[in-house]
Short mmCIF file of C-alpha atoms in Angstrom, two decimals:
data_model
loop_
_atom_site.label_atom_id
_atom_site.label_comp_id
_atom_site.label_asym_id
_atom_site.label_seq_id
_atom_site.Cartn_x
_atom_site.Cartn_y
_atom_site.Cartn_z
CA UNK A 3 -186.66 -75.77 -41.25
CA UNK A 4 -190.19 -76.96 -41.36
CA UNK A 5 -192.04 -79.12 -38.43
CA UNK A 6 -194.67 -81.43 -39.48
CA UNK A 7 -197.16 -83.05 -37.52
CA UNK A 8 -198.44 -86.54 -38.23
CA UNK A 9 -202.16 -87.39 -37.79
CA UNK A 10 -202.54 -90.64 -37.26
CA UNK A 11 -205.34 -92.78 -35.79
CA UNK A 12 -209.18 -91.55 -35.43
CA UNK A 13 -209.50 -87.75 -35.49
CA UNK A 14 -211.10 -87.68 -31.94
CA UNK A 15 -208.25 -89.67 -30.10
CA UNK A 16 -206.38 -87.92 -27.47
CA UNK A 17 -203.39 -85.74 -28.90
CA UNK A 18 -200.41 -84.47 -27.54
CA UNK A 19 -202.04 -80.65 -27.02
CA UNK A 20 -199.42 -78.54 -25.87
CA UNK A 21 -194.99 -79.34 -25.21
CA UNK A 22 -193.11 -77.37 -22.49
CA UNK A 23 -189.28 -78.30 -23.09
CA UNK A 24 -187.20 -75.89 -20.97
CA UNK A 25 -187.95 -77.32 -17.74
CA UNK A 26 -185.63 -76.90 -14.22
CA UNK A 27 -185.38 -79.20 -11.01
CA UNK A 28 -188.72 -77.72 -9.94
CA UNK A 29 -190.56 -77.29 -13.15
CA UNK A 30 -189.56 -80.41 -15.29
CA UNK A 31 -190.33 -80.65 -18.75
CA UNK A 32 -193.93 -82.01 -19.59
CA UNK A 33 -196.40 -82.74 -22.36
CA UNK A 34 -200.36 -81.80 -22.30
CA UNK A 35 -202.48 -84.56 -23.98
CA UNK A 36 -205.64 -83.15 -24.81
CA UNK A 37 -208.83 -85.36 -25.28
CA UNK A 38 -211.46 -83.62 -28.45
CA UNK A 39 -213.96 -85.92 -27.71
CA UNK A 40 -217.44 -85.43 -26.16
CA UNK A 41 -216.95 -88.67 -23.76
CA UNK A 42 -213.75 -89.37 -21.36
CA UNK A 43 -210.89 -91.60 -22.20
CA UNK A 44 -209.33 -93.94 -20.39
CA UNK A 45 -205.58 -93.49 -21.26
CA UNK A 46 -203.93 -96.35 -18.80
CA UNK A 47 -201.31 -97.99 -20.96
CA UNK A 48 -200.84 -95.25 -23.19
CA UNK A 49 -196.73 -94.40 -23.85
CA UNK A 50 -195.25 -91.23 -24.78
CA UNK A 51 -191.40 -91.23 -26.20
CA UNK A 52 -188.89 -89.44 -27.49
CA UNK A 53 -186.05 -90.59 -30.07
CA UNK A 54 -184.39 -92.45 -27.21
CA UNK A 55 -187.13 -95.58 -27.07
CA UNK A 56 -187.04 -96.29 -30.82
CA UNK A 57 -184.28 -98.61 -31.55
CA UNK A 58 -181.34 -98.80 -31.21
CA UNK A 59 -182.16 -96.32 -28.04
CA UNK A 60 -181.53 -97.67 -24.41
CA UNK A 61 -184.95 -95.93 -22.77
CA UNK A 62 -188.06 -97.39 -22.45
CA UNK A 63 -191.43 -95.58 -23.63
CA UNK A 64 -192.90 -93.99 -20.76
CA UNK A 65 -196.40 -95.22 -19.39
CA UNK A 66 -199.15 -93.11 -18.58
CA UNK A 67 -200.60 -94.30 -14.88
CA UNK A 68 -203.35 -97.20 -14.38
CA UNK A 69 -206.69 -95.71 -13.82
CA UNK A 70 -205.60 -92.16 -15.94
CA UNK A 71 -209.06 -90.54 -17.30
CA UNK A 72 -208.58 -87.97 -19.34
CA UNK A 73 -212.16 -86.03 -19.20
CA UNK A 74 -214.20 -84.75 -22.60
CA UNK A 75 -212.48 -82.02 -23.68
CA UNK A 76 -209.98 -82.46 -21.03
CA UNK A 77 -206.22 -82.09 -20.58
CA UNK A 78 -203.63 -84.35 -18.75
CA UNK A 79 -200.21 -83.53 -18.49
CA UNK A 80 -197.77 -85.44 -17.97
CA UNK A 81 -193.82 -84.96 -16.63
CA UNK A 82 -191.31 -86.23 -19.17
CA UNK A 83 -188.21 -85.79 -17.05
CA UNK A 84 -188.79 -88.06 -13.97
CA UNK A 85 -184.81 -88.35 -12.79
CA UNK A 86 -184.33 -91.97 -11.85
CA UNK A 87 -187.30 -93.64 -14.25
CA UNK A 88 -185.89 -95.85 -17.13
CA UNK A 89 -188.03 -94.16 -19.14
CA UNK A 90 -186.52 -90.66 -18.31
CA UNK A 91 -186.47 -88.31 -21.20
CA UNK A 92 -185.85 -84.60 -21.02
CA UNK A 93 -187.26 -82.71 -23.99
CA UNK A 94 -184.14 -80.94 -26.02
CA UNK A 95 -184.27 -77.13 -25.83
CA UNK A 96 -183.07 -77.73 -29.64
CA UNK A 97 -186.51 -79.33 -30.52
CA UNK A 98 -186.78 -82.77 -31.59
CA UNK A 99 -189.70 -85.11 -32.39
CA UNK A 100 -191.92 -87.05 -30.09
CA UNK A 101 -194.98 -89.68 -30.61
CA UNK A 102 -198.05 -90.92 -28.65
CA UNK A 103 -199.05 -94.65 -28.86
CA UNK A 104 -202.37 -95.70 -27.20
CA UNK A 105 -203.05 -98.84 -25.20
CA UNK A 106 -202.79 -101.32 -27.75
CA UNK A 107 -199.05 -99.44 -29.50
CA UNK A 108 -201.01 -97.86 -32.41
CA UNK A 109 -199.49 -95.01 -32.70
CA UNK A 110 -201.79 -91.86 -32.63
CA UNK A 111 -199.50 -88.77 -32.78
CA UNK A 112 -196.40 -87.69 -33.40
CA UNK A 113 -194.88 -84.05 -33.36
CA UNK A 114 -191.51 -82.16 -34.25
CA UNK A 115 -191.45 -78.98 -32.16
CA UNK A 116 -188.56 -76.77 -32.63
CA UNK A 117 -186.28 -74.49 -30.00
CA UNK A 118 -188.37 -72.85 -27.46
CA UNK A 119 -187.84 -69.85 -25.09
CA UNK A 120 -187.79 -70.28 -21.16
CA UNK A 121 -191.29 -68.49 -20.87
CA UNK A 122 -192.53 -70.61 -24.10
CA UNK A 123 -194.47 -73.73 -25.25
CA UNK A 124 -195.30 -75.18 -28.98
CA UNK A 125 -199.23 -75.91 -28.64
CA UNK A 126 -202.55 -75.89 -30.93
CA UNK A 127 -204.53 -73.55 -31.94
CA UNK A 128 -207.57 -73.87 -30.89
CA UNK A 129 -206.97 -77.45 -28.93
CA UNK A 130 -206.78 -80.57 -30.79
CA UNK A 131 -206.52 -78.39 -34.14
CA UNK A 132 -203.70 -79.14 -36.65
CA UNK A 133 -202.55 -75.39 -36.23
CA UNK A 134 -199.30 -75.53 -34.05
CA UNK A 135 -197.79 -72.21 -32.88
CA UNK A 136 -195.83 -70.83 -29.92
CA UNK A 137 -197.56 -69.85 -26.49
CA UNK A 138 -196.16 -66.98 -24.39
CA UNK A 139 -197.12 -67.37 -21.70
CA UNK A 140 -197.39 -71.39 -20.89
CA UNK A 141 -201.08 -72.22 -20.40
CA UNK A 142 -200.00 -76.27 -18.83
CA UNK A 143 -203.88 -78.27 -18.46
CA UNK A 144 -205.52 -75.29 -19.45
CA UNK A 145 -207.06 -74.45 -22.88
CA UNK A 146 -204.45 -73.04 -25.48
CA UNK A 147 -204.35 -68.94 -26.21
CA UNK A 148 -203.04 -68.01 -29.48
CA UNK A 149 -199.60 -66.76 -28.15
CA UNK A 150 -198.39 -63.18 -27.62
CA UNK A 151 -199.48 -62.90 -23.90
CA UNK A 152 -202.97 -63.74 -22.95
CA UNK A 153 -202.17 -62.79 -19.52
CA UNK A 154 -205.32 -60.63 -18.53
CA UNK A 155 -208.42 -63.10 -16.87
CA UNK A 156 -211.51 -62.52 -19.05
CA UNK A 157 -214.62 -60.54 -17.55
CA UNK A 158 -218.22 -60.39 -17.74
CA UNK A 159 -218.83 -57.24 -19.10
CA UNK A 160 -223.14 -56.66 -19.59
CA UNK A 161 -225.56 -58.58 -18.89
CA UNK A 162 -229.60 -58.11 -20.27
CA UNK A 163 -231.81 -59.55 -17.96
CA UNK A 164 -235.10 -58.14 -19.91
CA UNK A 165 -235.24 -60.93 -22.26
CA UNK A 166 -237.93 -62.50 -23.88
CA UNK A 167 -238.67 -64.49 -27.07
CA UNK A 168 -236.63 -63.94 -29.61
CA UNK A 169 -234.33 -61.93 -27.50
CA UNK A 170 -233.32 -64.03 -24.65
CA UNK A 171 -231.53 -62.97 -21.62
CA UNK A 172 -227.87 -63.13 -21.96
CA UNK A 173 -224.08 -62.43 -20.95
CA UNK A 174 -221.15 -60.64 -22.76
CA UNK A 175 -217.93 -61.64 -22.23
CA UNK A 176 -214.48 -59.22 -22.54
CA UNK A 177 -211.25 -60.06 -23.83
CA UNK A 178 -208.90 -57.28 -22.58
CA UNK A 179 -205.71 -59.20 -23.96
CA UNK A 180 -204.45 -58.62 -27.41
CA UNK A 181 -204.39 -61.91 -28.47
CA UNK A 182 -207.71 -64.08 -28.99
CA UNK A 183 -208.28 -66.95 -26.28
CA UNK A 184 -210.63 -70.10 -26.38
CA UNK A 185 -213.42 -70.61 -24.78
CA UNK A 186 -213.64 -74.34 -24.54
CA UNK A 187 -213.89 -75.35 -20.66
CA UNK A 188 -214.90 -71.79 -19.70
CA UNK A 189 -218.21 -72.19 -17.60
CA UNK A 190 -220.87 -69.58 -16.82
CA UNK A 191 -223.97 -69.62 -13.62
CA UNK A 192 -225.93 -68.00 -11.28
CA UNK A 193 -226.95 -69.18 -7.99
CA UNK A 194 -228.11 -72.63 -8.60
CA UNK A 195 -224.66 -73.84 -10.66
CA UNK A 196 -223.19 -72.15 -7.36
CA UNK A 197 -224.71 -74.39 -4.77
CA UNK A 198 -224.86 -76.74 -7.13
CA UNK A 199 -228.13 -77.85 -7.77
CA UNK A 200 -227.97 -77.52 -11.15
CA UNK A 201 -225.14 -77.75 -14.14
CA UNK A 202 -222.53 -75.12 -15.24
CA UNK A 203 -223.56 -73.32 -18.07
CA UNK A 204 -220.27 -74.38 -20.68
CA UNK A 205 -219.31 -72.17 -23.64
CA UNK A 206 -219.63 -73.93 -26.84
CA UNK A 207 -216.46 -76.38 -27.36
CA UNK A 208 -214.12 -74.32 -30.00
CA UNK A 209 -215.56 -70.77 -29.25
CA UNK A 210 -213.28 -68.28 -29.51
CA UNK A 211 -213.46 -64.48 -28.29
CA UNK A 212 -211.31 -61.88 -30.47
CA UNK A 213 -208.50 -59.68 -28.96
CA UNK A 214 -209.91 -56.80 -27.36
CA UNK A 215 -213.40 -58.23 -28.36
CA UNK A 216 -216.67 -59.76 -26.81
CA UNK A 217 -218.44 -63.09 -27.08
CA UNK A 218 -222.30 -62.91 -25.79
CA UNK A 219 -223.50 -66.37 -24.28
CA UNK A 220 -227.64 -66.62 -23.92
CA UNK A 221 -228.11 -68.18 -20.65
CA UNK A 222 -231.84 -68.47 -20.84
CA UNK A 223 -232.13 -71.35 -22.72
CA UNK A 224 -233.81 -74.51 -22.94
CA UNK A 225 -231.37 -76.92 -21.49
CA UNK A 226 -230.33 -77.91 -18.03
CA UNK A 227 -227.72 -75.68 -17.26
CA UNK A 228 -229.46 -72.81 -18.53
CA UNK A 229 -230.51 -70.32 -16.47
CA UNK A 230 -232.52 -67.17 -16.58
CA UNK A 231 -231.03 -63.74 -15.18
CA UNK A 232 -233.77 -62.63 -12.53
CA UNK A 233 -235.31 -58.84 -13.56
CA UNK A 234 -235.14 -58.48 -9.89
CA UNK A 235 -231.61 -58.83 -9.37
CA UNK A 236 -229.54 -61.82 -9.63
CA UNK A 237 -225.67 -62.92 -9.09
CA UNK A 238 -223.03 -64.42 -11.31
CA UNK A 239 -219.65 -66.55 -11.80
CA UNK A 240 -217.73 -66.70 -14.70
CA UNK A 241 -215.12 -70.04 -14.44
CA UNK A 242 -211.98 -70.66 -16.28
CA UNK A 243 -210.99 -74.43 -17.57
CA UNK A 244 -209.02 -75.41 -14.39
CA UNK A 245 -212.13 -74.32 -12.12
CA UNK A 246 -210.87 -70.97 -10.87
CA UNK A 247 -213.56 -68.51 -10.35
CA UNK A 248 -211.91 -65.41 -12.29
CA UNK A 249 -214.99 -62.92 -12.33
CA UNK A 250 -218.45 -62.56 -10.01
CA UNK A 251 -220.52 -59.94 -10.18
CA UNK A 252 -224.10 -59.30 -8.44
CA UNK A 253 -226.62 -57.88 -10.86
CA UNK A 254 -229.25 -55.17 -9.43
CA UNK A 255 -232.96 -55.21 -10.89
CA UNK A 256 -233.27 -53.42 -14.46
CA UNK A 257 -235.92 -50.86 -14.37
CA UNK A 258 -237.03 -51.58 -17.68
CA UNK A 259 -236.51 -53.69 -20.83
CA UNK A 260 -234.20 -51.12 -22.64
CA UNK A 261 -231.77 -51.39 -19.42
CA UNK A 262 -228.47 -53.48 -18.98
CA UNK A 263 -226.03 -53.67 -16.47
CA UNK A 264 -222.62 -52.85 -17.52
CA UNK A 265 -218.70 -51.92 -17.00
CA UNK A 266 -217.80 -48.32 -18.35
CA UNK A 267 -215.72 -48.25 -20.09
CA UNK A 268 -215.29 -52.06 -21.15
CA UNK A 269 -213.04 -54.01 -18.52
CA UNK A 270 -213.36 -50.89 -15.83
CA UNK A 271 -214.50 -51.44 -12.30
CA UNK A 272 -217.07 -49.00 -12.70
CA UNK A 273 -220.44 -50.68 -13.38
CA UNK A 274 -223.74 -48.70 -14.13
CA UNK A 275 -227.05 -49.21 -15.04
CA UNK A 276 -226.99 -48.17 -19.16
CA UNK A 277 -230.14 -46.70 -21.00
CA UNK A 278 -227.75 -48.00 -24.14
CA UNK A 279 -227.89 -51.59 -24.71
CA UNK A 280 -224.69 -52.29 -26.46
CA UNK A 281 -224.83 -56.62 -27.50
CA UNK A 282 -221.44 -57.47 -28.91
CA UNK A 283 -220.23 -53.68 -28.83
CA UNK A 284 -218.62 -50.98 -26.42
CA UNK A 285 -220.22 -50.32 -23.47
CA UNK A 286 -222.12 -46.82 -23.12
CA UNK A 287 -223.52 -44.85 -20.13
#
């Protein structure tokens, strides 16, 4: 059997991102809508249904809140089985088809997801894409992995702090999961993004770092939220998209500009100042 998805409406409206269907009394079923646009949405008045609203159905399509704003490259999720609403619809563990209708009841998504696992979700790859697939484990208002079991928080895993033009100072990132995972709403800072007198540095929307791989971020650019790592010694947070704090390390001078600061072997809790600058590669003493 093959499911379909049906674009509809501009490409940057808000899409349904992400469909959890196996829900219990304390985990209901829900849907993720997912906005790929660079400025929020206001989504008040925006409907969500299943089979049982078109007619001849008895339900009612169910209404996302008044004053719902789903942020830039945000997520919202909302719960479909709400016991006692008229608009009550519990997702089929079979599969079935759902749609999204925005404020005015253009519709601007639909999806047919199929039969799901208890520890499984159908979601894009990357968010917003067209690519649907199946997410072990659920990742519910939190950017999509590419299934299999990205269950392993990424690390910062060398930093250079020796930069200079062309070379600019900069962080690598390790995946130890087997499975890629996106980078979109992953934010990166030192001290002032801490106290907050200055922005999060964000990972480019739609970045992706490989299974078992690295991504490198520059931080020392010319932008607001960038932010130069201090030859002196310095301290950094790496966030995930639902503002957890998942690594921090404090960085201790570099000697010299053929130094970095790294974990060996990649992912280890061993760090050590490396003679070997290894951008994009494994780490060496």
């Amino acid at each position: 059997m093959m499911f379909m998805i049906i674009q509809m409406g501009y490409a940057q409206s808000p899409k349904m991102n992400e469909i959890y269907s196996r829900g219990t009394t304390d985990d209901p079923d829900w849907i993720e809508i997912y906005n790929p646009s660079s400025s929020q949405v206001d989504i008040s008045g925006y409907k969500i249904y299943d089979s049982g609203a078109i007619p001849p159905g008895t339900k009612t399509k169910k209404l996302f809140p008044a004053g719902t704003i789903l942020p830039a490259h945000g997520f919202y999720v909302i719960i479909t089985d709400n016991t006692g609403d008229p608009s009550d619809f519990g997702l089929s563990n079979n599969g079935e088809t759902v749609w999204l209708e925005d404020s005015s009841s253009t519709l601007i998504d639909s999806i047919a997801f199929p039969a799901l696992g208890v520890d499984t979700t159908y979601g894009r790859s990357p968010n917003g894409s067209a690519n649907w697939i199946q997410l072990t484990p659920p990742s519910k208002g939190l950017s999509n992995g590419s299934g299999g079991g990205a269950t392993q928080a990424l690390v910062m895993n060398e930093f250079f702090s020796r930069g200079v033009d062309p070379d600019f100072d900069w962080i690598e990132i390790y995946n130890p999961n087997p499975v890629q995972v996106e980078l979109t709403g992953y934010k990166i800072y030192d001290g002032g993004g801490n106290l907050g007198t200055k922005p999060k540095l964000e990972f480019p929307v739609g970045a992706v770092i490989p299974a078992n791989g690295y991504y490198v971020i520059v931080v020392d650019i010319q932008d607001v939220a960038g932010f130069g790592l201090g030859s002196g010694g310095d301290e950094c947070w790496l966030e995930n998209p639902s503002g957890t704090v998942i690594d921090n390390q404090i960085i201790p001078a570099m000697p010299v500009a053929t130094t970095s600061y790294c974990r060996v072997p990649d992912g280890s809790t061993n760090w050590l100042i490396s003679n070997t600058i290894t951008k994009s590669a494994p780490n060496q003493p």
